[in-house]
Short mmCIF file of C-alpha atoms in Angstrom, two decimals:
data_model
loop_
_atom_site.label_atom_id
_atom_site.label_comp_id
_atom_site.label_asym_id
_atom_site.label_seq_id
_atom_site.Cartn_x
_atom_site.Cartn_y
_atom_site.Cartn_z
CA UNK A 503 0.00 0.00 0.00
CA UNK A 504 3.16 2.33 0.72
CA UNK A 505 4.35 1.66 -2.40
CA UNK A 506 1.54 2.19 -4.56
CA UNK A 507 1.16 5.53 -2.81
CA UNK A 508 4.90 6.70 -3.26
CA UNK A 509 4.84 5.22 -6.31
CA UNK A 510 1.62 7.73 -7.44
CA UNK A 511 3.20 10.31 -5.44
CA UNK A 512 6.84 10.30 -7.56
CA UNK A 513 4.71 9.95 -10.79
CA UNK A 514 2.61 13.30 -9.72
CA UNK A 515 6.28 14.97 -9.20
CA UNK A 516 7.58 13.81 -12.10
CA UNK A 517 4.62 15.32 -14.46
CA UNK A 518 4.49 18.28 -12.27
CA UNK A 519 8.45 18.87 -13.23
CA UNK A 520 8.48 17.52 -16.72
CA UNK A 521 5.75 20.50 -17.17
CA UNK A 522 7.48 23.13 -15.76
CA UNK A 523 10.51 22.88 -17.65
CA UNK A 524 8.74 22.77 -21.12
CA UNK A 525 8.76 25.71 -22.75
CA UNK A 526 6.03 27.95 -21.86
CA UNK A 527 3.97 29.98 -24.34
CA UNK A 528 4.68 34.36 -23.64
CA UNK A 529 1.98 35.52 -21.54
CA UNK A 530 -1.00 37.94 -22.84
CA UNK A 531 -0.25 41.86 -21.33
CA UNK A 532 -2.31 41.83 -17.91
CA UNK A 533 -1.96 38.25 -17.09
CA UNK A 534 0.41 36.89 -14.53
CA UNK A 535 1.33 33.53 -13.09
CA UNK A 536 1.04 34.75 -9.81
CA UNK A 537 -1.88 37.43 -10.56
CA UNK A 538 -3.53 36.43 -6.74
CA UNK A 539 -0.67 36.04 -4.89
CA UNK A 540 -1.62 39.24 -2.80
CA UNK A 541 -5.46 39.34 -2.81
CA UNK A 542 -6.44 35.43 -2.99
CA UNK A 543 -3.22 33.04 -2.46
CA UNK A 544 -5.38 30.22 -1.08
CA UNK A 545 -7.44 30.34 -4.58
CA UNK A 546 -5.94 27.41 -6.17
CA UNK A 547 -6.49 24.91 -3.07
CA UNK A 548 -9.89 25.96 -2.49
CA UNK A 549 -10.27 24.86 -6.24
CA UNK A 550 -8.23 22.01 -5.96
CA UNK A 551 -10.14 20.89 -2.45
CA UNK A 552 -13.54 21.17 -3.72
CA UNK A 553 -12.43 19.59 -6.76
CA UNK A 554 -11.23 16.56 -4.82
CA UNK A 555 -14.05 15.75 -3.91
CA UNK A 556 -16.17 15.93 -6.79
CA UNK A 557 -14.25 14.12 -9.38
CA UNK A 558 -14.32 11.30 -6.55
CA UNK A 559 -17.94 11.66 -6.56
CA UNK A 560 -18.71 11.63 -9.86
CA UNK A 561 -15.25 11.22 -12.38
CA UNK A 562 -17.33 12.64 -15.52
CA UNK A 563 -17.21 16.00 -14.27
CA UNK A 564 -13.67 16.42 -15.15
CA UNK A 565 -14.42 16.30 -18.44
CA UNK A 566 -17.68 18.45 -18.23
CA UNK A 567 -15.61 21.35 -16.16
CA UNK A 568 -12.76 20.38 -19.03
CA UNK A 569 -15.23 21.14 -22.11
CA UNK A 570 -16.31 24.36 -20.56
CA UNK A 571 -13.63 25.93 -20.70
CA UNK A 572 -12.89 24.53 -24.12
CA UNK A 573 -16.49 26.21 -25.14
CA UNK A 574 -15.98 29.54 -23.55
CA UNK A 575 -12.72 30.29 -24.69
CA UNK A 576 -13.54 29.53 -28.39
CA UNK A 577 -16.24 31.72 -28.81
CA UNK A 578 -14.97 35.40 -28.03
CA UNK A 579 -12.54 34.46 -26.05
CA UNK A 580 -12.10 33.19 -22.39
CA UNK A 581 -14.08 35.70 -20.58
CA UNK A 582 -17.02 33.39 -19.14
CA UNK A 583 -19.70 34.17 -21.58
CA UNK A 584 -20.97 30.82 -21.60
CA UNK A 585 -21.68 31.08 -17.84
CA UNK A 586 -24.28 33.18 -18.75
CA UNK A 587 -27.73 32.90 -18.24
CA UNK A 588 -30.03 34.45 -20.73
CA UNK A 589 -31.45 37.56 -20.00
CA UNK A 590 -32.87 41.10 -21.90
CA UNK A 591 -29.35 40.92 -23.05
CA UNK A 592 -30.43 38.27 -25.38
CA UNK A 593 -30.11 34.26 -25.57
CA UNK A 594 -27.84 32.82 -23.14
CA UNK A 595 -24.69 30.78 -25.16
CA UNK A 596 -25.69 28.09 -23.60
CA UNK A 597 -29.25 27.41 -25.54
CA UNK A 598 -26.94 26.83 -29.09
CA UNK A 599 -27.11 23.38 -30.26
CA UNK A 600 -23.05 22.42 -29.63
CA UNK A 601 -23.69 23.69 -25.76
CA UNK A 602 -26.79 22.01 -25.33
CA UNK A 603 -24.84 18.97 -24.26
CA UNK A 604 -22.72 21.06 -22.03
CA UNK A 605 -23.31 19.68 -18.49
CA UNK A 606 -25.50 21.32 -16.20
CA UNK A 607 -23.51 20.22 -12.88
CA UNK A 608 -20.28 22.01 -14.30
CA UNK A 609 -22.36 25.08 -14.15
CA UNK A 610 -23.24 24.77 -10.49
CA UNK A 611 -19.59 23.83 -9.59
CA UNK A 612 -18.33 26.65 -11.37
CA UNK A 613 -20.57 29.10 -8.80
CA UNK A 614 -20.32 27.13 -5.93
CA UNK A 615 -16.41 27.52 -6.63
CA UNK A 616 -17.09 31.25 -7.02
CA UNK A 617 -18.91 31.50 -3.60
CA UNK A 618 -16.05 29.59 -1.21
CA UNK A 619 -13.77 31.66 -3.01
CA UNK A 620 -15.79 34.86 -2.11
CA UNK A 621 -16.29 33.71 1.27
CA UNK A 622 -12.82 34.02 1.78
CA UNK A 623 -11.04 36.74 -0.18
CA UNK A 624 -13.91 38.72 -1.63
CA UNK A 625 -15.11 39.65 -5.39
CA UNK A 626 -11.37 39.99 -6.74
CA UNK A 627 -11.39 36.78 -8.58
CA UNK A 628 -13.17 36.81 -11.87
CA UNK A 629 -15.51 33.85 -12.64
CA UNK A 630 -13.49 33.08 -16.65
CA UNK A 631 -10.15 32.54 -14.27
CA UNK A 632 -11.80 29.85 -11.70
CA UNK A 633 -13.08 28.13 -15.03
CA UNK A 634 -9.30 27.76 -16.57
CA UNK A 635 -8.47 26.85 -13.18
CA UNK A 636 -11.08 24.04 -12.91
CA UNK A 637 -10.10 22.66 -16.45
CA UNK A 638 -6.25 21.97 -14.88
CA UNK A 639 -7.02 20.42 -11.81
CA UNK A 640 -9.79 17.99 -13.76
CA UNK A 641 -7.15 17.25 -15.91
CA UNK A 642 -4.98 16.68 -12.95
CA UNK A 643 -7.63 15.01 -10.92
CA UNK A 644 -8.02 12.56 -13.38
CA UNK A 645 -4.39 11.41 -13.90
CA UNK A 646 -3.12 14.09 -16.31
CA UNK A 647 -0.27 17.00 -16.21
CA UNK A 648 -0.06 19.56 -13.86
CA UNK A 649 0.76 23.08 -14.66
CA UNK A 650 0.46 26.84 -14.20
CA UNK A 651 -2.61 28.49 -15.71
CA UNK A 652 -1.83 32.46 -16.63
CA UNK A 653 -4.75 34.13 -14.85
CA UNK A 654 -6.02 37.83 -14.74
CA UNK A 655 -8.69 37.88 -16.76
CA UNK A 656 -11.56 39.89 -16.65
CA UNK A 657 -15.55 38.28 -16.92
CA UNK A 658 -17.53 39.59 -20.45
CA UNK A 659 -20.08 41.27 -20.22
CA UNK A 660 -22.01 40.60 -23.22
CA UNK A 661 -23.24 37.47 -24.98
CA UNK A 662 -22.11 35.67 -28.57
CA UNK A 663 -25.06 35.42 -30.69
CA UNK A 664 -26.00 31.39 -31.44
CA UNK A 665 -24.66 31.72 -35.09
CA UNK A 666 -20.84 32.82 -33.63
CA UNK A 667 -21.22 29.94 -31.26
CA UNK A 668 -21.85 27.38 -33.91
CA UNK A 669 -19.21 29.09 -36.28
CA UNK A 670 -16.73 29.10 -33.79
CA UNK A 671 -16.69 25.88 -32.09
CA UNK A 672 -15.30 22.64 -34.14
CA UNK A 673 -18.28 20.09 -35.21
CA UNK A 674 -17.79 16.30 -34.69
CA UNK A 675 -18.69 16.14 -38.60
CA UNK A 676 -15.95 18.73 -39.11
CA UNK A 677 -12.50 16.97 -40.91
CA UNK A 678 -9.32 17.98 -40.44
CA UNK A 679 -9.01 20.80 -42.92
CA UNK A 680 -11.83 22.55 -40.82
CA UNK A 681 -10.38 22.41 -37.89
CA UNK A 682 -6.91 23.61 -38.92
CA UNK A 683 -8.32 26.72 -40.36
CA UNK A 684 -10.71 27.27 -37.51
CA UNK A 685 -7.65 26.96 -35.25
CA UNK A 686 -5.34 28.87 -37.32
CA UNK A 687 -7.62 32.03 -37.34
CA UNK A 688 -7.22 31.62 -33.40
CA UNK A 689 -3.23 31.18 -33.30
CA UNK A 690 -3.03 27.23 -32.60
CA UNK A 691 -0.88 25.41 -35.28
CA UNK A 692 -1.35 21.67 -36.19
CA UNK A 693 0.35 20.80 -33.49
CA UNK A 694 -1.76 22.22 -30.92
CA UNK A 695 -4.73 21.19 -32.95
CA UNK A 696 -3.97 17.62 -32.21
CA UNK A 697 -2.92 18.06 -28.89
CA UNK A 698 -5.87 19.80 -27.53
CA UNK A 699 -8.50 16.90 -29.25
CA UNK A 700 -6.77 14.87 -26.62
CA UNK A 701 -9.60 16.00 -24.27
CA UNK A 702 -11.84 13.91 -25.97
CA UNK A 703 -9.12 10.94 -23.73
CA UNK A 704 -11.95 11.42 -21.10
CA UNK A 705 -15.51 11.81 -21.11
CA UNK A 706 -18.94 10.52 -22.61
CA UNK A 707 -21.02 11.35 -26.17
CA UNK A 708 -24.18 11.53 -27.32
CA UNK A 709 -25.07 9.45 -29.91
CA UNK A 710 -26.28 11.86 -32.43
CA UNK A 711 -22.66 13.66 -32.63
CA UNK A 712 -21.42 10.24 -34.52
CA UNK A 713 -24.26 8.11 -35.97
CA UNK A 714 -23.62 10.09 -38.80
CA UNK A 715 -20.92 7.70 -39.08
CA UNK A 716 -23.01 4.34 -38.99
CA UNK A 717 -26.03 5.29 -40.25
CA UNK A 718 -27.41 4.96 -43.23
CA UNK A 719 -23.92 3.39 -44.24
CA UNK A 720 -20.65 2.83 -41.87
CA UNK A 721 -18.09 5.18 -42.56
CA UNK A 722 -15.44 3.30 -44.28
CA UNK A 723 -12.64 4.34 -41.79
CA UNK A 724 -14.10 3.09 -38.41
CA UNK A 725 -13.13 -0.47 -37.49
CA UNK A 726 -15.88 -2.54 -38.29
CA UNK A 727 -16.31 -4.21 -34.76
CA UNK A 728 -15.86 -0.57 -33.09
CA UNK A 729 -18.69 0.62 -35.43
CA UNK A 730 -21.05 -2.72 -34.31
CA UNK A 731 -20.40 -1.93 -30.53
CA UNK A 732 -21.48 1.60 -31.15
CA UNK A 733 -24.68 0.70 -32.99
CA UNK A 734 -25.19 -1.55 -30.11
CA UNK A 735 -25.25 1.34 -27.97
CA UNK A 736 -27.11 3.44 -30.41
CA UNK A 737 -29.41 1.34 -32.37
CA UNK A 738 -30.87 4.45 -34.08
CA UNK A 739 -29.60 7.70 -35.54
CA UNK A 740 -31.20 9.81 -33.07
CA UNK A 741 -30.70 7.84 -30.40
CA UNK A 742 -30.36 9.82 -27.13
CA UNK A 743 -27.93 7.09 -25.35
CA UNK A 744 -24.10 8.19 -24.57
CA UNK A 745 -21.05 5.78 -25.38
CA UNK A 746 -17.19 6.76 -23.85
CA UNK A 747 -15.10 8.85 -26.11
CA UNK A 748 -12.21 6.95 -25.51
CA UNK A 749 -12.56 2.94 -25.57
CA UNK A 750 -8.96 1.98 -23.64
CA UNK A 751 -9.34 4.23 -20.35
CA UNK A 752 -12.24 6.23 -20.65
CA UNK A 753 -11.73 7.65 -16.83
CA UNK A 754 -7.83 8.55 -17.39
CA UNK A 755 -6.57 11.84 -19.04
CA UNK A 756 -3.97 9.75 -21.19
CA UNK A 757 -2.59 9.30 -24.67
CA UNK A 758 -5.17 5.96 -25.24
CA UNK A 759 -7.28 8.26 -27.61
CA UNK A 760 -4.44 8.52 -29.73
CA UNK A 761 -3.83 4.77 -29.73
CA UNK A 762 -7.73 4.18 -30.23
CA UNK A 763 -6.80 6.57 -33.53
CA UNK A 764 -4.42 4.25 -34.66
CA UNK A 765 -6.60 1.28 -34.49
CA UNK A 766 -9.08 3.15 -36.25
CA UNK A 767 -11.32 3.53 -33.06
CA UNK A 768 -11.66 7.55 -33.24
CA UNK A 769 -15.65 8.41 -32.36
CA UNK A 770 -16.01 11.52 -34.12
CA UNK A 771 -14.69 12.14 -37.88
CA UNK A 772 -12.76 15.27 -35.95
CA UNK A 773 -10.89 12.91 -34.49
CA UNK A 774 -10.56 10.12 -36.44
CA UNK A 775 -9.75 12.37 -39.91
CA UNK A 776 -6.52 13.43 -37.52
CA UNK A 777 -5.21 10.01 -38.21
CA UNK A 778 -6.40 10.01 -41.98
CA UNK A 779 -4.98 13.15 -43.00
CA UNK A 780 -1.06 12.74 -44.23
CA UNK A 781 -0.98 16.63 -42.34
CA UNK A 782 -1.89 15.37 -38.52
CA UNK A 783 -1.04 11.55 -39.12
CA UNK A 784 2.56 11.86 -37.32
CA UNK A 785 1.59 13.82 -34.47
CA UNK A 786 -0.79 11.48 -33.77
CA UNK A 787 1.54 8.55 -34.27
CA UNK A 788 3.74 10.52 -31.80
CA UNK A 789 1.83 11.53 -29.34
CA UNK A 790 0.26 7.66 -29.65
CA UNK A 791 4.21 6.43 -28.63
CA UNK A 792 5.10 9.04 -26.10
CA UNK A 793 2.74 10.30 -23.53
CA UNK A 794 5.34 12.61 -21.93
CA UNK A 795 5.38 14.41 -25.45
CA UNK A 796 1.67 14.91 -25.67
CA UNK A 797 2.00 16.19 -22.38
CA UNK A 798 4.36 18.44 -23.14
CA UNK A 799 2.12 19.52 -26.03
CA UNK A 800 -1.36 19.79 -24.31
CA UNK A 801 0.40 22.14 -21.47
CA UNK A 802 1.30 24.76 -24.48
CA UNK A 803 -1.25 24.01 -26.54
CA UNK A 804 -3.86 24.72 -22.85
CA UNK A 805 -1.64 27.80 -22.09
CA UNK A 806 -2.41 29.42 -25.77
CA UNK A 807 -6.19 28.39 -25.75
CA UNK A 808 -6.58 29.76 -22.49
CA UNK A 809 -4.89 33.23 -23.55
CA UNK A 810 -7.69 33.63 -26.45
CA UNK A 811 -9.10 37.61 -26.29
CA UNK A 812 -9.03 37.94 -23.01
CA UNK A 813 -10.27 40.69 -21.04
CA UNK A 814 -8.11 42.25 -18.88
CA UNK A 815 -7.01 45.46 -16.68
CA UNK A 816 -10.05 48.08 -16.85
CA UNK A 817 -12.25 46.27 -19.57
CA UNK A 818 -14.80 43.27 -18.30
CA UNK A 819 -15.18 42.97 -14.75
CA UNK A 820 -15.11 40.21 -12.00
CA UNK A 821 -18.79 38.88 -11.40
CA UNK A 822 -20.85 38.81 -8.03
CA UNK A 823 -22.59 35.87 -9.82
CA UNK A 824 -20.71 33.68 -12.60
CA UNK A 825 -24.50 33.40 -14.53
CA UNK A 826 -25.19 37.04 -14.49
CA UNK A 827 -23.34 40.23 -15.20
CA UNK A 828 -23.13 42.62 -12.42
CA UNK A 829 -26.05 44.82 -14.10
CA UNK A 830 -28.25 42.40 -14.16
CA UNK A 831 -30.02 42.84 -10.74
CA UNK A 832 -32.74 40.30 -11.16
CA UNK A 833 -33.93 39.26 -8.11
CA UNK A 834 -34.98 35.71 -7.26
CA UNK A 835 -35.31 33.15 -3.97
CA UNK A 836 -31.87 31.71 -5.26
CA UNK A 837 -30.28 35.14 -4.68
CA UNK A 838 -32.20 35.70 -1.92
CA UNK A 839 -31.23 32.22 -0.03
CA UNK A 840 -27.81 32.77 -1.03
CA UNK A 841 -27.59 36.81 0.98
CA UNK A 842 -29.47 34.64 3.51
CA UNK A 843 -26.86 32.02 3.76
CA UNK A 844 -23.43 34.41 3.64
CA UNK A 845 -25.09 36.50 6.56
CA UNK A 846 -25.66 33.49 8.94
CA UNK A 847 -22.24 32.32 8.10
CA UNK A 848 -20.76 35.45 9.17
CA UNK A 849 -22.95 35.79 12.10
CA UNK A 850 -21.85 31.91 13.26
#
């Protein structure tokens, strides 16, 4: 028992190191790595404690917090838009058809993370920086690299309309030439491109995102008893059911979903076309043999992402609420509970 904990423990350090001494991406003007040194220093293990607990609870909400992020920071950059609720302001991000899947429980962590961390330093921390937090540590959590997020940004405070959503976020139907250019018009190279689909190493999917794949005829790149398992689990197009995006370790943030590539065992054509295409083929390949270089990769390839228009110094601002912008007064027994709550905590 020793053993197998030192044993965790040394492999924990030696991500944590291998990490730090790959070459970091330049940071955005107004971020820091140490932005709450001063004002919040206990931020990241009030993150990483709550966390804890409920990726032990309930292990797909790694990838839920994980996708989030993903989500916000593609459309308009990582300023928490897609916390949002909708409101005279117009349509919340979230009611666009590639967020409808988003989970509703990463929502409610994301707050509930906002409150502890309120609790105990204030409003200086803005709701888009806990979210980039809460991708790492679910990463972490889950058996992947550690690393330093950049933080200091700034919450939006307006809304993307559904149409930049869809545009701006990569469809499972999408092949690789798609997602290059998408990515390309945001500063990630091939490279990163690749590296950041290794998300998808955790985490569930609904069936319609892929039956596209089986139905009416099996797309002639899936491996044939992969594709019979799936339709298995989805015996119709539109079935509602949800299948593992990665086959191997569907639980551990590892470099399986490159090796389920290989074999031909990709879910979505946005992943599987990065094995197809002579452009993305050896990174896969590489990333499939070395799981210290995909490491490596995913760390930069996080740090850019995560750097995407942000908001910083006097524009935005840091929310009371993460689903509402400071405006936005609206009343309601959740607010009220909530003022209810923080007095009788600081009265006990």
């Amino acid at each position: 028992m020793v053993s197998t904990t030192l044993s965790s423990f040394l492999l924990v350090l030696l991500v944590s190191f291998f990490v730090t001494e790959a070459q970091r991406p330049a940071l955005t003007k107004g971020l820091s790595w140490s932005f709450y040194q001063s004002s919040c220093p206990q931020l990241e293990s009030i993150i990483r404690k709550r966390l804890q607990k409920q990726i032990k609870d309930d292990v797909g909400q790694a990838a839920g917090l994980l996708r989030l992020h993903f989500h916000d920071c593609f459309v308009q950059g990582c300023d928490g838009s897609v916390l949002l609720d909708g409101s005279a302001g117009g349509p919340s991000e979230q009611t666009a058809v590639p967020n409808l899947t988003l989970r509703k429980k990463s929502f409610k962590i994301i707050d509930d993370l906002r409150k502890r961390i309120q609790d105990e330093c204030g409003q200086v921390v803005s709701c888009s920086d806990i979210t980039a937090i809460a991708a790492r540590d679910s990463v972490v959590l889950t058996g992947g690299p550690n690393y330093d997020v950049p933080l200091g940004r700034k919450d939006g405070v307006n809304f993307a309309t559904e149409q930049a959503t869809i545009d701006n976020l990569v469809a499972p139907s999408a092949n690789t030439t798609t997602l290059l250019s998408l990515l390309a018009t945001k500063g990630l190279d091939a490279t990163d491109a690749v590296a950041l689909s290794g998300a998808h190493t955790i985490g569930i999917s609904h069936c319609p995102s892929f039956t596209d794949r089986l139905y009416p005829n099996q797309d002639s790149t899936m491996d044939k008893t992969f594709a019979n398992n799936l339709k298995g689990s989805c015996p119709t197009a539109d079935s509602n059911n949800t299948v593992n995006m990665d086959i191997r370790s569907p639980n551990v943030f590892d470099n399986k979903y490159y090796v389920d590539l290989m074999n031909r065992q990709g879910l979505f054509t946005s992943d599987q076309d990065l094995y197809t295409d002579r452009r993305t083929r050896g990174i896969v390949t590489s990333f499939a043999v070395n799981q210290s270089l995909f490491y490596e990769k995913f760390v930069i390839g996080m740090i850019k992402m995560g750097q995407m228009n942000v908001l910083t110094g006097g524009n935005g601002e840091i929310r009371n609420r993460c689903d509402r912008r400071n405006k936005d007064k609206k009343v309601d027994i959740a607010t009220v509970v909530e003022e209810l709550e923080e007095t009788f905590s600081a009265l006990f």
